[in-house]
């Protein structure tokens, strides 16, 4: 029969593994959702303007929030403009087709970031002035004082 301490250590390891997976998935989903929410809010302010003009302004606000200039992602420029334009079209009159266009543009943008070796969620978390603090506890910002996610921070050495 396993010792109760060993049983609890194994239970804890399984729970931590589940928590890690859930925390990582939650960070990705939340960072993406926050970007989408901001895009929708900004696009709604541009209703009534020509789509190309509105999309350019949305892109400008987005890059400003990420402390970047308009040329920050040259390989993704078309995907970024298309993503913003999809929101601008949807802001004027939201339909299943305009919503599908947002989903398609998001997929292209995600694939574009992946092709450059990063993710949309990481860029949102690492660059945005709107990043939520808990995201860095799950995946620390490069160059930060944190050396890893919160679950790697153990107890005091004398407790081992």
mmCIF file of C-alpha atoms in Angstrom:
data_model
loop_
_atom_site.group_PDB
_atom_site.id
_atom_site.type_symbol
_atom_site.label_atom_id
_atom_site.label_comp_id
_atom_site.label_asym_id
_atom_site.label_seq_id
_atom_site.Cartn_x
_atom_site.Cartn_y
_atom_site.Cartn_z
ATOM 1 C CA UNK A 1 0.000 0.000 0.000
ATOM 2 C CA UNK A 2 1.422 3.433 -0.936
ATOM 3 C CA UNK A 3 2.251 5.765 1.884
ATOM 4 C CA UNK A 4 -0.333 8.572 2.381
ATOM 5 C CA UNK A 5 2.383 11.192 1.834
ATOM 6 C CA UNK A 6 3.272 9.654 -1.531
ATOM 7 C CA UNK A 7 -0.407 9.516 -2.462
ATOM 8 C CA UNK A 8 -0.772 13.229 -1.725
ATOM 9 C CA UNK A 9 2.429 14.134 -3.545
ATOM 10 C CA UNK A 10 1.167 12.305 -6.644
ATOM 11 C CA UNK A 11 -2.245 13.928 -6.330
ATOM 12 C CA UNK A 12 -0.575 17.332 -6.044
ATOM 13 C CA UNK A 13 1.604 16.693 -9.122
ATOM 14 C CA UNK A 14 -1.452 15.733 -11.183
ATOM 15 C CA UNK A 15 -3.345 18.802 -9.953
ATOM 16 C CA UNK A 16 -0.414 21.102 -10.728
ATOM 17 C CA UNK A 17 -0.104 19.642 -14.229
ATOM 18 C CA UNK A 18 -3.819 20.265 -14.816
ATOM 19 C CA UNK A 19 -3.515 23.795 -13.408
ATOM 20 C CA UNK A 20 -0.544 24.549 -15.657
ATOM 21 C CA UNK A 21 -2.397 23.421 -18.760
ATOM 22 C CA UNK A 22 -5.496 25.369 -17.760
ATOM 23 C CA UNK A 23 -3.533 28.518 -16.876
ATOM 24 C CA UNK A 24 -1.714 28.476 -20.214
ATOM 25 C CA UNK A 25 -4.959 27.930 -22.133
ATOM 26 C CA UNK A 26 -6.684 30.666 -20.116
ATOM 27 C CA UNK A 27 -3.889 33.158 -20.818
ATOM 28 C CA UNK A 28 -4.089 32.501 -24.555
ATOM 29 C CA UNK A 29 -7.884 32.726 -24.602
ATOM 30 C CA UNK A 30 -8.025 35.827 -22.417
ATOM 31 C CA UNK A 31 -5.287 37.726 -24.266
ATOM 32 C CA UNK A 32 -7.009 36.962 -27.576
ATOM 33 C CA UNK A 33 -10.422 37.920 -26.170
ATOM 34 C CA UNK A 34 -9.107 41.213 -24.817
ATOM 35 C CA UNK A 35 -7.573 42.110 -28.175
ATOM 36 C CA UNK A 36 -10.832 41.244 -29.932
ATOM 37 C CA UNK A 37 -12.823 43.315 -27.457
ATOM 38 C CA UNK A 38 -10.540 46.304 -27.981
ATOM 39 C CA UNK A 39 -10.721 45.899 -31.753
ATOM 40 C CA UNK A 40 -14.516 45.828 -31.682
ATOM 41 C CA UNK A 41 -14.692 48.852 -29.381
ATOM 42 C CA UNK A 42 -12.267 50.870 -31.508
ATOM 43 C CA UNK A 43 -13.957 49.870 -34.779
ATOM 44 C CA UNK A 44 -17.322 51.011 -33.415
ATOM 45 C CA UNK A 45 -15.868 54.500 -32.949
ATOM 46 C CA UNK A 46 -15.046 54.587 -36.668
ATOM 47 C CA UNK A 47 -18.518 53.759 -38.011
ATOM 48 C CA UNK A 48 -19.456 56.067 -40.869
ATOM 49 C CA UNK A 49 -15.933 56.392 -42.232
ATOM 50 C CA UNK A 50 -14.764 54.538 -45.338
ATOM 51 C CA UNK A 51 -13.554 51.062 -44.371
ATOM 52 C CA UNK A 52 -9.961 51.676 -45.476
ATOM 53 C CA UNK A 53 -9.760 54.927 -43.505
ATOM 54 C CA UNK A 54 -11.383 53.379 -40.457
ATOM 55 C CA UNK A 55 -9.143 50.290 -40.629
ATOM 56 C CA UNK A 56 -6.028 52.471 -40.838
ATOM 57 C CA UNK A 57 -7.141 54.360 -37.725
ATOM 58 C CA UNK A 58 -7.929 51.116 -35.880
ATOM 59 C CA UNK A 59 -4.485 49.770 -36.816
ATOM 60 C CA UNK A 60 -2.923 52.995 -35.586
ATOM 61 C CA UNK A 61 -4.679 52.751 -32.220
ATOM 62 C CA UNK A 62 -3.730 49.086 -31.936
ATOM 63 C CA UNK A 63 -0.056 49.640 -32.683
ATOM 64 C CA UNK A 64 -0.009 52.650 -30.351
ATOM 65 C CA UNK A 65 -1.363 50.438 -27.544
ATOM 66 C CA UNK A 66 1.457 48.009 -28.311
ATOM 67 C CA UNK A 67 4.025 50.866 -28.369
ATOM 68 C CA UNK A 68 4.860 50.115 -32.000
ATOM 69 C CA UNK A 69 4.772 52.082 -35.225
ATOM 70 C CA UNK A 70 2.754 51.149 -38.285
ATOM 71 C CA UNK A 71 5.683 49.293 -39.877
ATOM 72 C CA UNK A 72 6.332 47.009 -36.920
ATOM 73 C CA UNK A 73 5.250 43.783 -38.611
ATOM 74 C CA UNK A 74 5.964 44.164 -42.340
ATOM 75 C CA UNK A 75 5.377 40.479 -43.082
ATOM 76 C CA UNK A 76 1.968 40.714 -41.390
ATOM 77 C CA UNK A 77 0.875 44.091 -42.735
ATOM 78 C CA UNK A 78 -1.837 42.678 -44.993
ATOM 79 C CA UNK A 79 -3.140 40.390 -42.237
ATOM 80 C CA UNK A 80 -3.178 43.248 -39.725
ATOM 81 C CA UNK A 81 -5.062 45.538 -42.125
ATOM 82 C CA UNK A 82 -7.471 42.748 -43.033
ATOM 83 C CA UNK A 83 -8.123 42.007 -39.364
ATOM 84 C CA UNK A 84 -8.882 45.672 -38.636
ATOM 85 C CA UNK A 85 -10.999 46.019 -41.774
ATOM 86 C CA UNK A 86 -13.071 42.977 -40.810
ATOM 87 C CA UNK A 87 -13.918 44.664 -37.514
ATOM 88 C CA UNK A 88 -14.760 47.932 -39.249
ATOM 89 C CA UNK A 89 -17.150 46.222 -41.659
ATOM 90 C CA UNK A 90 -18.746 44.301 -38.793
ATOM 91 C CA UNK A 91 -19.085 47.466 -36.680
ATOM 92 C CA UNK A 92 -21.275 49.060 -39.326
ATOM 93 C CA UNK A 93 -23.677 46.094 -39.586
ATOM 94 C CA UNK A 94 -22.869 42.854 -37.810
ATOM 95 C CA UNK A 95 -24.055 39.765 -39.657
ATOM 96 C CA UNK A 96 -23.056 36.098 -39.635
ATOM 97 C CA UNK A 97 -20.924 36.840 -42.707
ATOM 98 C CA UNK A 98 -19.081 39.768 -41.093
ATOM 99 C CA UNK A 99 -18.545 37.748 -37.939
ATOM 100 C CA UNK A 100 -17.161 34.864 -40.028
ATOM 101 C CA UNK A 101 -14.847 37.359 -41.728
ATOM 102 C CA UNK A 102 -13.489 38.356 -38.310
ATOM 103 C CA UNK A 103 -12.903 34.696 -37.427
ATOM 104 C CA UNK A 104 -11.153 34.103 -40.758
ATOM 105 C CA UNK A 105 -8.999 37.225 -40.361
ATOM 106 C CA UNK A 106 -8.109 36.125 -36.838
ATOM 107 C CA UNK A 107 -7.020 32.727 -38.144
ATOM 108 C CA UNK A 108 -4.805 34.346 -40.784
ATOM 109 C CA UNK A 109 -3.319 36.714 -38.201
ATOM 110 C CA UNK A 110 -2.637 33.873 -35.753
ATOM 111 C CA UNK A 111 -0.962 31.869 -38.549
ATOM 112 C CA UNK A 112 1.086 34.900 -39.545
ATOM 113 C CA UNK A 113 2.384 35.419 -36.026
ATOM 114 C CA UNK A 114 3.157 31.705 -35.727
ATOM 115 C CA UNK A 115 5.157 31.895 -38.953
ATOM 116 C CA UNK A 116 7.283 34.636 -37.388
ATOM 117 C CA UNK A 117 7.959 32.508 -34.311
ATOM 118 C CA UNK A 118 5.543 34.067 -31.862
ATOM 119 C CA UNK A 119 1.839 34.115 -31.082
ATOM 120 C CA UNK A 120 -0.834 36.767 -31.101
ATOM 121 C CA UNK A 121 -1.469 36.073 -27.411
ATOM 122 C CA UNK A 122 2.213 36.541 -26.550
ATOM 123 C CA UNK A 123 2.378 39.802 -28.468
ATOM 124 C CA UNK A 124 -0.775 41.009 -26.722
ATOM 125 C CA UNK A 125 0.584 39.987 -23.323
ATOM 126 C CA UNK A 126 4.110 41.305 -23.846
ATOM 127 C CA UNK A 127 3.343 44.529 -25.724
ATOM 128 C CA UNK A 128 -0.096 45.857 -24.900
ATOM 129 C CA UNK A 129 -0.642 48.622 -22.411
ATOM 130 C CA UNK A 130 -3.879 46.743 -21.708
ATOM 131 C CA UNK A 131 -2.158 43.483 -20.697
ATOM 132 C CA UNK A 132 -3.578 41.914 -17.557
ATOM 133 C CA UNK A 133 -1.055 41.398 -14.770
ATOM 134 C CA UNK A 134 -1.831 37.748 -14.222
ATOM 135 C CA UNK A 135 -0.711 36.894 -17.778
ATOM 136 C CA UNK A 136 2.910 37.574 -16.765
ATOM 137 C CA UNK A 137 2.559 35.208 -13.816
ATOM 138 C CA UNK A 138 1.776 32.432 -16.309
ATOM 139 C CA UNK A 139 4.324 33.416 -18.987
ATOM 140 C CA UNK A 140 6.728 36.118 -17.798
ATOM 141 C CA UNK A 141 7.561 38.914 -20.200
ATOM 142 C CA UNK A 142 10.981 38.388 -21.797
ATOM 143 C CA UNK A 143 13.618 40.309 -19.902
ATOM 144 C CA UNK A 144 11.531 40.535 -16.739
ATOM 145 C CA UNK A 145 12.831 39.704 -13.281
ATOM 146 C CA UNK A 146 10.604 36.642 -13.138
ATOM 147 C CA UNK A 147 12.460 33.550 -14.276
ATOM 148 C CA UNK A 148 9.469 31.383 -14.943
ATOM 149 C CA UNK A 149 5.762 30.885 -14.409
ATOM 150 C CA UNK A 150 4.371 31.065 -10.903
ATOM 151 C CA UNK A 151 4.201 27.280 -10.518
ATOM 152 C CA UNK A 152 7.996 27.026 -10.737
ATOM 153 C CA UNK A 153 8.435 29.214 -7.676
ATOM 154 C CA UNK A 154 8.968 26.743 -4.889
ATOM 155 C CA UNK A 155 9.149 26.879 -1.167
ATOM 156 C CA UNK A 156 12.118 28.067 0.865
ATOM 157 C CA UNK A 157 15.118 25.740 0.568
ATOM 158 C CA UNK A 158 14.992 24.831 4.267
ATOM 159 C CA UNK A 159 11.471 23.409 3.730
ATOM 160 C CA UNK A 160 12.804 20.711 1.443
#
